[in-house]
Amino acid sequence: MKKILIVGAVGQIGSELTMELRRIYGNDNVIASTRKSPPSETVAKSGPFEYFDVVNKQALETVCKKHNVDCIVNMAAILSAVGEQNPMMAWDINMNGLFNVLEVAREMKMEQVLVPSSIAVFGPGTPLDCAPQETVLKPSTMYGVTKVAGELVADYYVKKYGLDVRGLRYPGIISNETLPGGGTTDYAVAIYYDAVKYGKYTCFVKEDTRLPMMYMPDCLKATVDLMQADFSKLKHHSDFNVGAMSFSVKDLADSIKKYMPGFTIDYKPDFRQAIADSWPDAVDDKAAREEWGWKPSFDLDMMTQDMLKVIGEKHKKGLI
Ligand code: AKB
């Protein structure tokens, strides 16, 4: 891979993935892009940056030609909670954006496309205790619908055109660099910020809500490992389950209390409870482990210690 375009480089995963790929492939070889929000100083100063809307195919094509892009990582998406407020916008950005990415990659004969999926593909009918790789995919959110359709479309491009398209079903991602926006699993990030700032947190899902989660360093590793995997060895392409941790909100709060004994939590469940209840507790990621060697590193307490340390330092410096 010579030139990688990251679409959605200002978001939670996109911003950190940009820096990780710049570290691996060189700053000038990773073009960050977004629709309108300005990038962080780190992203803006370390390499090329472009503004365009992924639903505008011509704009995407122009940027790809300008930089001789041969790999697109499409991180632009409307997530589950915001998608329920505006389903048509979720469809437009998630599906039409994806089609543009795949079409431009096909027309320009690119080397690779990475299109993320999510645990949101699961829903009623999926075994919720540990979702298998192959199972019923009947999500109840528009975000989930676009992710199921996205996986199918991506696999179609692999079969029909021989395009190298890959993707993983991200669980809730927890990080301390860029805040997530508009997802159901956002509580697992917000809890750390509120713990540091106020010593307490009001959670929008119930304490026994248990979902699959992953710390950002593992998320970056999973993404890069899949991008670097030997395509000929992959049996799956755009729908890999990737597991790391599975914990309830109570487990999460208890983990924080180990390092901040005064921390308190209360619960005010809202519409996101139903979304969380439709997703599995954990996922079976045997296919990812067998086909490209996936192995996570962080457990809940390791993550909590790191999150509290980094967010605590930011707080002391007045950055949050
Ligand atoms: C969301 O909560 O919508 C996302 C996801 C699990 O894909 N974080």
Short mmCIF file of C-alpha atoms and ligand atoms in Angstrom, two decimals:
data_model
loop_
_atom_site.label_atom_id
_atom_site.label_comp_id
_atom_site.label_asym_id
_atom_site.label_seq_id
_atom_site.Cartn_x
_atom_site.Cartn_y
_atom_site.Cartn_z
CA MET A 1 0.00 0.00 0.00
CA LYS A 2 1.43 3.36 -0.98
CA LYS A 3 -1.21 6.04 -0.39
CA ILE A 4 -4.05 5.60 2.06
CA LEU A 5 -7.07 7.91 2.26
CA ILE A 6 -8.91 7.91 5.57
CA VAL A 7 -12.47 9.13 5.20
CA GLY A 8 -13.88 10.27 8.55
CA ALA A 9 -10.48 11.02 10.07
CA VAL A 10 -11.87 13.35 12.71
CA GLY A 11 -13.96 10.73 14.50
CA GLN A 12 -13.10 8.54 17.47
CA ILE A 13 -11.39 5.72 15.54
CA GLY A 14 -10.43 7.70 12.42
CA SER A 15 -8.34 10.27 14.30
CA GLU A 16 -6.20 7.67 16.10
CA LEU A 17 -6.03 5.33 13.11
CA THR A 18 -4.69 8.22 11.00
CA MET A 19 -1.78 8.69 13.40
CA GLU A 20 -1.14 4.93 13.65
CA LEU A 21 -1.09 4.50 9.86
CA ARG A 22 1.13 7.59 9.48
CA ARG A 23 3.53 6.01 11.98
CA ILE A 24 3.60 2.78 9.94
CA TYR A 25 3.43 4.04 6.35
CA GLY A 26 4.86 7.58 6.66
CA ASN A 27 3.07 10.90 7.28
CA ASP A 28 2.78 11.94 3.64
CA ASN A 29 1.30 8.60 2.60
CA VAL A 30 -1.80 8.86 4.76
CA ILE A 31 -4.33 11.49 3.68
CA ALA A 32 -6.80 12.36 6.40
CA SER A 33 -10.19 13.76 5.41
CA THR A 34 -13.52 14.84 6.79
CA ARG A 35 -16.78 16.51 5.81
CA LYS A 36 -16.61 19.64 7.96
CA SER A 37 -15.30 19.39 11.55
CA PRO A 38 -11.69 20.57 11.83
CA PRO A 39 -9.11 17.91 12.66
CA SER A 40 -7.06 17.83 15.87
CA GLU A 41 -3.77 19.73 15.75
CA THR A 42 -1.87 16.43 15.76
CA VAL A 43 -3.70 15.16 12.67
CA ALA A 44 -3.66 18.54 10.88
CA LYS A 45 0.06 19.18 11.41
CA SER A 46 1.41 15.70 10.74
CA GLY A 47 0.29 15.12 7.14
CA PRO A 48 -2.08 15.89 4.26
CA PHE A 49 -5.69 16.78 5.02
CA GLU A 50 -8.71 17.24 2.72
CA TYR A 51 -12.29 18.40 3.23
CA PHE A 52 -15.01 16.69 1.18
CA ASP A 53 -18.30 14.86 1.64
CA VAL A 54 -18.15 11.11 0.97
CA VAL A 55 -21.66 11.20 -0.50
CA ASN A 56 -20.23 13.37 -3.29
CA LYS A 57 -18.58 10.79 -5.56
CA GLN A 58 -16.87 13.36 -7.76
CA ALA A 59 -15.26 15.06 -4.76
CA LEU A 60 -13.99 11.69 -3.50
CA GLU A 61 -12.63 10.85 -6.94
CA THR A 62 -10.84 14.21 -7.24
CA VAL A 63 -9.08 13.73 -3.88
CA CYS A 64 -8.12 10.14 -4.76
CA LYS A 65 -6.65 11.24 -8.12
CA LYS A 66 -4.88 14.24 -6.61
CA HIS A 67 -3.02 12.02 -4.09
CA ASN A 68 -2.75 8.83 -6.18
CA VAL A 69 -4.69 6.97 -3.50
CA ASP A 70 -4.57 3.17 -3.71
CA CYS A 71 -6.30 2.30 -0.44
CA ILE A 72 -9.40 3.83 1.18
CA VAL A 73 -10.33 3.37 4.83
CA ASN A 74 -13.93 4.49 5.21
CA MET A 75 -14.56 5.53 8.81
CA ALA A 76 -17.40 7.95 7.98
CA ALA A 77 -20.62 6.72 9.58
CA ILE A 78 -23.68 7.81 11.50
CA LEU A 79 -23.79 5.58 14.60
CA SER A 80 -26.67 3.81 16.30
CA ALA A 81 -28.15 6.48 18.58
CA VAL A 82 -27.96 9.42 16.15
CA GLY A 83 -29.08 7.08 13.37
CA GLU A 84 -32.33 6.47 15.25
CA GLN A 85 -32.94 10.25 15.42
CA ASN A 86 -32.29 10.60 11.70
CA PRO A 87 -32.57 7.26 9.86
CA MET A 88 -32.50 8.74 6.34
CA MET A 89 -29.26 10.60 7.05
CA ALA A 90 -27.80 7.35 8.44
CA TRP A 91 -28.79 5.51 5.25
CA ASP A 92 -27.43 8.29 3.03
CA ILE A 93 -24.00 8.60 4.63
CA ASN A 94 -23.51 4.95 5.55
CA MET A 95 -24.76 3.41 2.30
CA ASN A 96 -24.26 6.02 -0.42
CA GLY A 97 -20.89 6.91 1.09
CA LEU A 98 -19.92 3.23 1.02
CA PHE A 99 -21.04 2.79 -2.60
CA ASN A 100 -18.97 5.81 -3.64
CA VAL A 101 -15.91 4.44 -1.86
CA LEU A 102 -16.32 1.00 -3.48
CA GLU A 103 -17.04 2.41 -6.93
CA VAL A 104 -14.09 4.82 -6.91
CA ALA A 105 -11.82 2.03 -5.62
CA ARG A 106 -13.08 -0.31 -8.37
CA GLU A 107 -12.75 2.28 -11.14
CA MET A 108 -9.26 3.29 -10.02
CA LYS A 109 -8.25 -0.37 -9.51
CA MET A 110 -7.15 0.30 -5.95
CA GLU A 111 -5.20 -2.19 -3.89
CA GLN A 112 -7.51 -2.29 -0.87
CA VAL A 113 -10.60 -0.88 0.84
CA LEU A 114 -11.34 -1.15 4.56
CA VAL A 115 -15.01 -0.77 5.48
CA PRO A 116 -15.80 -1.15 9.16
CA SER A 117 -18.85 -2.97 10.39
CA SER A 118 -20.21 -3.23 13.94
CA ILE A 119 -21.88 -5.43 16.54
CA ALA A 120 -24.94 -3.42 15.48
CA VAL A 121 -25.45 -6.01 12.71
CA PHE A 122 -26.89 -8.28 15.41
CA GLY A 123 -30.42 -8.07 16.77
CA PRO A 124 -33.48 -10.17 17.55
CA GLY A 125 -32.81 -13.79 16.57
CA THR A 126 -29.04 -13.59 17.21
CA PRO A 127 -27.89 -15.70 20.19
CA LEU A 128 -27.12 -12.89 22.64
CA ASP A 129 -24.76 -14.71 25.03
CA CYS A 130 -21.97 -15.00 22.44
CA ALA A 131 -22.86 -14.03 18.89
CA PRO A 132 -21.48 -16.56 16.39
CA GLN A 133 -19.67 -15.43 13.24
CA GLU A 134 -22.45 -16.84 11.06
CA THR A 135 -25.85 -16.09 12.54
CA VAL A 136 -29.18 -14.32 12.13
CA LEU A 137 -28.59 -10.64 11.20
CA LYS A 138 -31.85 -8.78 11.71
CA PRO A 139 -30.86 -5.54 13.46
CA SER A 140 -33.46 -3.20 14.90
CA THR A 141 -31.58 0.07 14.22
CA MET A 142 -31.04 1.84 10.89
CA TYR A 143 -27.32 1.89 11.70
CA GLY A 144 -27.44 -1.91 12.00
CA VAL A 145 -29.41 -2.21 8.77
CA THR A 146 -26.76 -0.18 6.93
CA LYS A 147 -23.99 -2.30 8.45
CA VAL A 148 -25.60 -5.59 7.36
CA ALA A 149 -26.24 -4.19 3.88
CA GLY A 150 -22.70 -2.77 3.87
CA GLU A 151 -21.16 -6.17 4.66
CA LEU A 152 -23.16 -7.78 1.86
CA VAL A 153 -22.30 -5.07 -0.65
CA ALA A 154 -18.62 -5.21 0.31
CA ASP A 155 -18.57 -9.00 -0.15
CA TYR A 156 -20.34 -8.52 -3.49
CA TYR A 157 -17.47 -6.30 -4.68
CA VAL A 158 -14.99 -8.98 -3.62
CA LYS A 159 -16.83 -11.71 -5.54
CA LYS A 160 -17.99 -9.76 -8.57
CA TYR A 161 -15.00 -7.48 -9.19
CA GLY A 162 -12.16 -9.15 -7.26
CA LEU A 163 -11.71 -5.93 -5.25
CA ASP A 164 -9.81 -6.42 -1.99
CA VAL A 165 -12.38 -5.28 0.58
CA ARG A 166 -12.01 -6.05 4.29
CA GLY A 167 -13.86 -5.13 7.43
CA LEU A 168 -14.47 -5.98 11.06
CA ARG A 169 -17.45 -5.76 13.35
CA TYR A 170 -16.21 -3.28 15.93
CA PRO A 171 -17.58 -3.68 19.45
CA GLY A 172 -17.93 -0.55 21.64
CA ILE A 173 -14.57 1.24 21.41
CA ILE A 174 -13.17 2.95 24.49
CA SER A 175 -10.56 5.67 24.08
CA ASN A 176 -9.17 8.89 25.56
CA GLU A 177 -8.14 10.94 22.52
CA THR A 178 -11.30 11.79 20.57
CA LEU A 179 -14.77 11.40 22.10
CA PRO A 180 -17.16 9.01 20.34
CA GLY A 181 -20.24 10.64 18.87
CA GLY A 182 -23.75 9.31 18.66
CA GLY A 183 -23.29 5.68 19.62
CA THR A 184 -25.01 3.49 22.21
CA THR A 185 -21.72 2.30 23.72
CA ASP A 186 -20.61 5.91 24.36
CA TYR A 187 -21.41 5.47 28.09
CA ALA A 188 -18.30 3.31 28.46
CA VAL A 189 -16.16 6.33 27.54
CA ALA A 190 -18.23 9.06 29.21
CA ILE A 191 -18.06 7.22 32.56
CA TYR A 192 -14.27 7.72 32.74
CA TYR A 193 -14.43 11.43 31.88
CA ASP A 194 -17.18 12.06 34.45
CA ALA A 195 -15.36 9.95 37.06
CA VAL A 196 -12.28 12.16 36.70
CA LYS A 197 -14.16 15.48 36.42
CA TYR A 198 -17.01 14.99 38.91
CA GLY A 199 -16.37 11.71 40.78
CA LYS A 200 -19.79 10.44 39.62
CA TYR A 201 -21.69 9.41 36.49
CA THR A 202 -25.31 9.05 35.46
CA CYS A 203 -25.59 6.17 33.01
CA PHE A 204 -28.19 6.04 30.22
CA VAL A 205 -28.39 2.22 30.32
CA LYS A 206 -29.09 -0.09 33.29
CA GLU A 207 -26.33 -1.49 35.50
CA ASP A 208 -26.71 -5.07 34.24
CA THR A 209 -26.29 -4.03 30.58
CA ARG A 210 -23.41 -6.12 29.25
CA LEU A 211 -21.85 -5.50 25.84
CA PRO A 212 -18.69 -6.43 23.93
CA MET A 213 -16.07 -3.68 24.28
CA MET A 214 -12.48 -3.02 23.20
CA TYR A 215 -9.77 -0.55 24.21
CA MET A 216 -8.40 1.68 21.44
CA PRO A 217 -4.89 0.15 21.29
CA ASP A 218 -6.53 -3.22 20.56
CA CYS A 219 -8.87 -1.58 18.04
CA LEU A 220 -5.90 -0.08 16.16
CA LYS A 221 -4.07 -3.41 16.28
CA ALA A 222 -7.12 -5.31 14.98
CA THR A 223 -7.58 -2.82 12.14
CA VAL A 224 -3.94 -2.78 11.08
CA ASP A 225 -3.56 -6.57 11.44
CA LEU A 226 -6.56 -7.12 9.19
CA MET A 227 -5.27 -4.57 6.64
CA GLN A 228 -1.93 -6.37 6.56
CA ALA A 229 -3.32 -9.91 6.44
CA ASP A 230 -2.70 -12.06 3.38
CA PHE A 231 -5.87 -11.62 1.29
CA SER A 232 -5.56 -15.09 -0.23
CA LYS A 233 -5.83 -16.63 3.25
CA LEU A 234 -9.10 -14.85 4.13
CA LYS A 235 -12.29 -16.88 3.95
CA HIS A 236 -14.37 -14.02 5.33
CA HIS A 237 -13.85 -10.47 4.12
CA SER A 238 -15.91 -7.64 5.52
CA ASP A 239 -17.64 -9.16 8.53
CA PHE A 240 -15.10 -10.40 11.07
CA ASN A 241 -16.30 -10.63 14.67
CA VAL A 242 -13.53 -9.27 16.93
CA GLY A 243 -13.83 -9.73 20.68
CA ALA A 244 -11.75 -8.30 23.49
CA MET A 245 -13.80 -7.71 26.66
CA SER A 246 -17.36 -8.20 27.81
CA PHE A 247 -18.54 -6.36 30.92
CA SER A 248 -21.67 -4.92 32.48
CA VAL A 249 -21.92 -1.27 33.55
CA LYS A 250 -21.67 -2.49 37.14
CA ASP A 251 -18.40 -4.31 36.34
CA LEU A 252 -17.13 -1.11 34.74
CA ALA A 253 -18.12 1.04 37.72
CA ASP A 254 -16.55 -1.50 40.12
CA SER A 255 -13.33 -1.41 38.14
CA ILE A 256 -13.23 2.42 38.43
CA LYS A 257 -13.98 2.19 42.17
CA LYS A 258 -10.86 0.04 42.67
CA TYR A 259 -8.75 3.07 41.69
CA MET A 260 -11.19 5.85 42.75
CA PRO A 261 -12.95 4.53 45.87
CA GLY A 262 -15.22 7.59 46.13
CA PHE A 263 -16.70 7.15 42.62
CA THR A 264 -20.50 6.84 42.48
CA ILE A 265 -22.91 5.94 39.69
CA ASP A 266 -26.66 6.18 39.17
CA TYR A 267 -28.89 5.12 36.29
CA LYS A 268 -31.40 6.92 34.05
CA PRO A 269 -32.03 4.56 31.12
CA ASP A 270 -33.30 6.21 27.91
CA PHE A 271 -34.07 5.03 24.34
CA ARG A 272 -30.53 3.63 24.01
CA GLN A 273 -31.42 0.84 26.49
CA ALA A 274 -33.50 -0.93 23.82
CA ILE A 275 -30.63 -0.69 21.35
CA ALA A 276 -28.16 -2.11 23.89
CA ASP A 277 -30.61 -4.90 24.79
CA SER A 278 -30.78 -5.95 21.13
CA TRP A 279 -26.99 -6.48 20.94
CA PRO A 280 -25.05 -9.52 22.20
CA ASP A 281 -22.99 -9.65 25.42
CA ALA A 282 -19.96 -10.99 23.58
CA VAL A 283 -18.91 -12.27 20.16
CA ASP A 284 -17.24 -15.45 18.95
CA ASP A 285 -14.15 -14.28 17.05
CA LYS A 286 -12.68 -17.66 16.12
CA ALA A 287 -12.65 -16.76 12.41
CA ALA A 288 -10.55 -13.62 13.04
CA ARG A 289 -8.18 -15.58 15.29
CA GLU A 290 -7.76 -18.38 12.73
CA GLU A 291 -7.68 -16.37 9.50
CA TRP A 292 -5.44 -13.44 10.53
CA GLY A 293 -4.21 -14.17 14.02
CA TRP A 294 -6.38 -11.75 16.03
CA LYS A 295 -5.47 -11.58 19.73
CA PRO A 296 -6.42 -8.72 22.08
CA SER A 297 -4.16 -7.47 24.87
CA PHE A 298 -6.22 -5.33 27.25
CA ASP A 299 -8.60 -6.48 29.99
CA LEU A 300 -10.98 -4.25 31.95
CA ASP A 301 -8.68 -3.30 34.85
CA MET A 302 -5.68 -2.64 32.60
CA MET A 303 -7.86 -0.36 30.50
CA THR A 304 -9.33 1.42 33.55
CA GLN A 305 -5.90 2.21 34.96
CA ASP A 306 -4.73 3.61 31.63
CA MET A 307 -7.94 5.59 30.99
CA LEU A 308 -7.89 7.18 34.46
CA LYS A 309 -4.20 8.05 34.13
CA VAL A 310 -4.50 9.71 30.70
CA ILE A 311 -7.78 11.50 31.40
CA GLY A 312 -6.51 12.54 34.86
CA GLU A 313 -3.46 14.17 33.25
CA LYS A 314 -5.64 15.99 30.71
CA HIS A 315 -7.85 17.23 33.53
CA LYS A 316 -4.89 18.52 35.54
CA LYS A 317 -3.70 20.47 32.48
CA GLY A 318 -7.17 21.97 32.09
CA LEU A 319 -7.68 20.29 28.72
CA ILE A 320 -11.03 18.73 29.67
C1 AKB B 1 -22.49 2.41 18.57
O1 AKB B 1 -22.69 2.29 19.79
O2 AKB B 1 -23.36 2.75 17.76
C2 AKB B 1 -21.11 2.07 18.05
C3 AKB B 1 -21.02 0.67 17.60
C4 AKB B 1 -21.10 -0.44 18.56
O3 AKB B 1 -20.88 0.42 16.43
N1 AKB B 1 -20.13 2.34 19.06
#
